Amino acid sequence: MMKVTITLKKSVIGSKPDQVATVKALGLKKTNSSVEQELTPQIKGMLHKVRHLVEVKEN
């Protein structure tokens, strides 16, 4: 599987509760925090849901 680095670029303040939960489930806590994840179909779906808040880079 391919790994990607996910960075939270915008604050979740004012976002819908399900989007906040998705960001937390990805492992992101603060703005500009980053995590490395395997790119599975589940992660792709989560990234699509919060695509306006995060930045994704392929490793």
CSV table of N, CA and C in Angstrom, one decimal:
chain,number,residue,atom,x,y,z
A,1,MET,N,0.8,-1.2,0.0
A,1,MET,CA,0.0,0.0,0.0
A,1,MET,C,0.9,1.3,0.0
A,2,MET,N,0.3,2.3,-0.6
A,2,MET,CA,1.0,3.6,-0.6
A,2,MET,C,0.8,4.3,0.7
A,3,LYS,N,1.8,5.0,1.2
A,3,LYS,CA,1.6,5.9,2.4
A,3,LYS,C,1.5,7.3,1.9
A,4,VAL,N,0.7,8.0,2.7
A,4,VAL,CA,0.5,9.5,2.5
A,4,VAL,C,0.7,10.2,3.8
A,5,THR,N,1.1,11.4,3.7
A,5,THR,CA,1.2,12.3,4.8
A,5,THR,C,0.1,13.3,4.8
A,6,ILE,N,-0.7,13.3,5.8
A,6,ILE,CA,-1.9,14.2,5.9
A,6,ILE,C,-1.6,15.3,6.9
A,7,THR,N,-1.8,16.5,6.5
A,7,THR,CA,-1.6,17.7,7.3
A,7,THR,C,-2.8,18.5,7.5
A,8,LEU,N,-3.2,18.9,8.7
A,8,LEU,CA,-4.4,19.7,8.9
A,8,LEU,C,-4.0,21.1,8.7
A,9,LYS,N,-4.6,21.7,7.6
A,9,LYS,CA,-4.2,23.1,7.2
A,9,LYS,C,-5.2,24.2,7.7
A,10,LYS,N,-6.4,23.8,8.0
A,10,LYS,CA,-7.4,24.8,8.5
A,10,LYS,C,-8.0,24.3,9.8
A,11,SER,N,-8.4,25.2,10.6
A,11,SER,CA,-9.0,24.8,11.9
A,11,SER,C,-10.4,24.2,11.7
A,12,VAL,N,-10.7,23.3,12.6
A,12,VAL,CA,-12.0,22.6,12.6
A,12,VAL,C,-13.1,23.5,13.3
A,13,ILE,N,-12.7,24.6,13.8
A,13,ILE,CA,-13.7,25.5,14.5
A,13,ILE,C,-14.8,25.9,13.5
A,14,GLY,N,-16.0,25.7,13.8
A,14,GLY,CA,-17.1,26.0,12.9
A,14,GLY,C,-17.5,24.9,11.9
A,15,SER,N,-16.7,23.8,11.9
A,15,SER,CA,-17.0,22.7,11.0
A,15,SER,C,-18.1,21.9,11.6
A,16,LYS,N,-18.7,21.1,10.7
A,16,LYS,CA,-19.8,20.2,11.2
A,16,LYS,C,-19.2,19.1,12.1
A,17,PRO,N,-20.0,18.7,13.1
A,17,PRO,CA,-19.5,17.7,14.0
A,17,PRO,C,-19.0,16.4,13.4
A,18,ASP,N,-19.6,16.0,12.3
A,18,ASP,CA,-19.1,14.7,11.6
A,18,ASP,C,-17.7,15.0,11.0
A,19,GLN,N,-17.4,16.2,10.5
A,19,GLN,CA,-16.1,16.5,10.0
A,19,GLN,C,-15.1,16.6,11.1
A,20,VAL,N,-15.5,17.2,12.2
A,20,VAL,CA,-14.5,17.2,13.3
A,20,VAL,C,-14.2,15.8,13.8
A,21,ALA,N,-15.1,14.9,13.8
A,21,ALA,CA,-14.9,13.5,14.2
A,21,ALA,C,-14.0,12.8,13.2
A,22,THR,N,-14.2,13.1,11.9
A,22,THR,CA,-13.3,12.5,10.9
A,22,THR,C,-11.9,13.0,11.0
A,23,VAL,N,-11.7,14.3,11.3
A,23,VAL,CA,-10.3,14.8,11.5
A,23,VAL,C,-9.7,14.1,12.7
A,24,LYS,N,-10.4,13.9,13.8
A,24,LYS,CA,-9.9,13.2,15.0
A,24,LYS,C,-9.6,11.8,14.7
A,25,ALA,N,-10.4,11.1,13.9
A,25,ALA,CA,-10.2,9.7,13.5
A,25,ALA,C,-9.0,9.5,12.7
A,26,LEU,N,-8.6,10.6,11.9
A,26,LEU,CA,-7.4,10.5,11.1
A,26,LEU,C,-6.2,10.6,12.0
A,27,GLY,N,-6.3,11.1,13.2
A,27,GLY,CA,-5.2,11.3,14.1
A,27,GLY,C,-4.7,12.7,14.2
A,28,LEU,N,-5.4,13.6,13.6
A,28,LEU,CA,-5.0,15.0,13.6
A,28,LEU,C,-5.5,15.7,14.8
A,29,LYS,N,-4.7,16.6,15.5
A,29,LYS,CA,-5.2,17.3,16.7
A,29,LYS,C,-5.2,18.8,16.5
A,30,LYS,N,-4.0,19.3,16.1
A,30,LYS,CA,-3.9,20.8,16.0
A,30,LYS,C,-3.6,21.2,14.6
A,31,THR,N,-3.9,22.4,14.2
A,31,THR,CA,-3.6,23.0,12.9
A,31,THR,C,-2.1,22.8,12.7
A,32,ASN,N,-1.7,22.4,11.5
A,32,ASN,CA,-0.4,22.1,11.0
A,32,ASN,C,0.2,20.8,11.6
A,33,SER,N,-0.6,20.0,12.3
A,33,SER,CA,-0.1,18.7,12.7
A,33,SER,C,-0.2,17.7,11.5
A,34,SER,N,0.7,16.7,11.5
A,34,SER,CA,0.7,15.8,10.4
A,34,SER,C,0.7,14.4,10.9
A,35,VAL,N,0.2,13.5,10.1
A,35,VAL,CA,0.3,12.0,10.4
A,35,VAL,C,0.5,11.3,9.1
A,36,GLU,N,1.1,10.1,9.2
A,36,GLU,CA,1.3,9.3,8.0
A,36,GLU,C,0.4,8.1,8.1
A,37,GLN,N,-0.4,7.9,7.0
A,37,GLN,CA,-1.4,6.8,7.0
A,37,GLN,C,-1.2,6.0,5.7
A,38,GLU,N,-1.6,4.7,5.8
A,38,GLU,CA,-1.7,3.9,4.6
A,38,GLU,C,-2.9,4.4,3.8
A,39,LEU,N,-2.8,4.4,2.5
A,39,LEU,CA,-3.9,4.9,1.6
A,39,LEU,C,-4.9,3.8,1.3
A,40,THR,N,-5.8,3.5,2.2
A,40,THR,CA,-6.8,2.5,2.0
A,40,THR,C,-8.1,3.2,1.5
A,41,PRO,N,-9.1,2.4,1.0
A,41,PRO,CA,-10.4,3.0,0.6
A,41,PRO,C,-11.1,3.7,1.7
A,42,GLN,N,-10.9,3.3,2.9
A,42,GLN,CA,-11.6,4.0,4.1
A,42,GLN,C,-10.9,5.3,4.3
A,43,ILE,N,-9.6,5.4,4.2
A,43,ILE,CA,-8.9,6.6,4.4
A,43,ILE,C,-9.2,7.6,3.3
A,44,LYS,N,-9.3,7.1,2.0
A,44,LYS,CA,-9.6,7.9,0.9
A,44,LYS,C,-11.0,8.6,1.1
A,45,GLY,N,-11.9,7.8,1.6
A,45,GLY,CA,-13.3,8.4,1.9
A,45,GLY,C,-13.2,9.5,3.0
A,46,MET,N,-12.4,9.2,4.0
A,46,MET,CA,-12.3,10.2,5.1
A,46,MET,C,-11.7,11.5,4.5
A,47,LEU,N,-10.6,11.3,3.7
A,47,LEU,CA,-10.0,12.5,3.1
A,47,LEU,C,-10.9,13.3,2.2
A,48,HIS,N,-11.7,12.6,1.5
A,48,HIS,CA,-12.7,13.3,0.6
A,48,HIS,C,-13.7,14.1,1.4
A,49,LYS,N,-14.1,13.6,2.6
A,49,LYS,CA,-15.0,14.3,3.4
A,49,LYS,C,-14.5,15.6,4.0
A,50,VAL,N,-13.2,15.6,4.3
A,50,VAL,CA,-12.5,16.8,4.9
A,50,VAL,C,-11.5,17.4,4.0
A,51,ARG,N,-11.6,17.3,2.6
A,51,ARG,CA,-10.6,17.7,1.7
A,51,ARG,C,-10.3,19.2,1.7
A,52,HIS,N,-11.3,20.0,2.2
A,52,HIS,CA,-11.1,21.5,2.3
A,52,HIS,C,-10.3,21.8,3.6
A,53,LEU,N,-10.1,20.9,4.5
A,53,LEU,CA,-9.3,21.2,5.7
A,53,LEU,C,-7.9,20.6,5.7
A,54,VAL,N,-7.6,19.7,4.9
A,54,VAL,CA,-6.3,19.0,4.9
A,54,VAL,C,-5.6,19.1,3.6
A,55,GLU,N,-4.3,18.8,3.7
A,55,GLU,CA,-3.4,18.7,2.6
A,55,GLU,C,-2.8,17.3,2.6
A,56,VAL,N,-2.7,16.7,1.4
A,56,VAL,CA,-2.2,15.3,1.3
A,56,VAL,C,-1.0,15.3,0.4
A,57,LYS,N,0.0,14.6,0.9
A,57,LYS,CA,1.2,14.4,0.1
A,57,LYS,C,1.6,12.9,0.0
A,58,GLU,N,1.9,12.5,-1.2
A,58,GLU,CA,2.3,11.1,-1.4
A,58,GLU,C,3.7,10.9,-0.9
A,59,ASN,N,4.0,9.8,-0.3
A,59,ASN,CA,5.4,9.5,0.2
A,59,ASN,C,6.1,8.6,-0.8
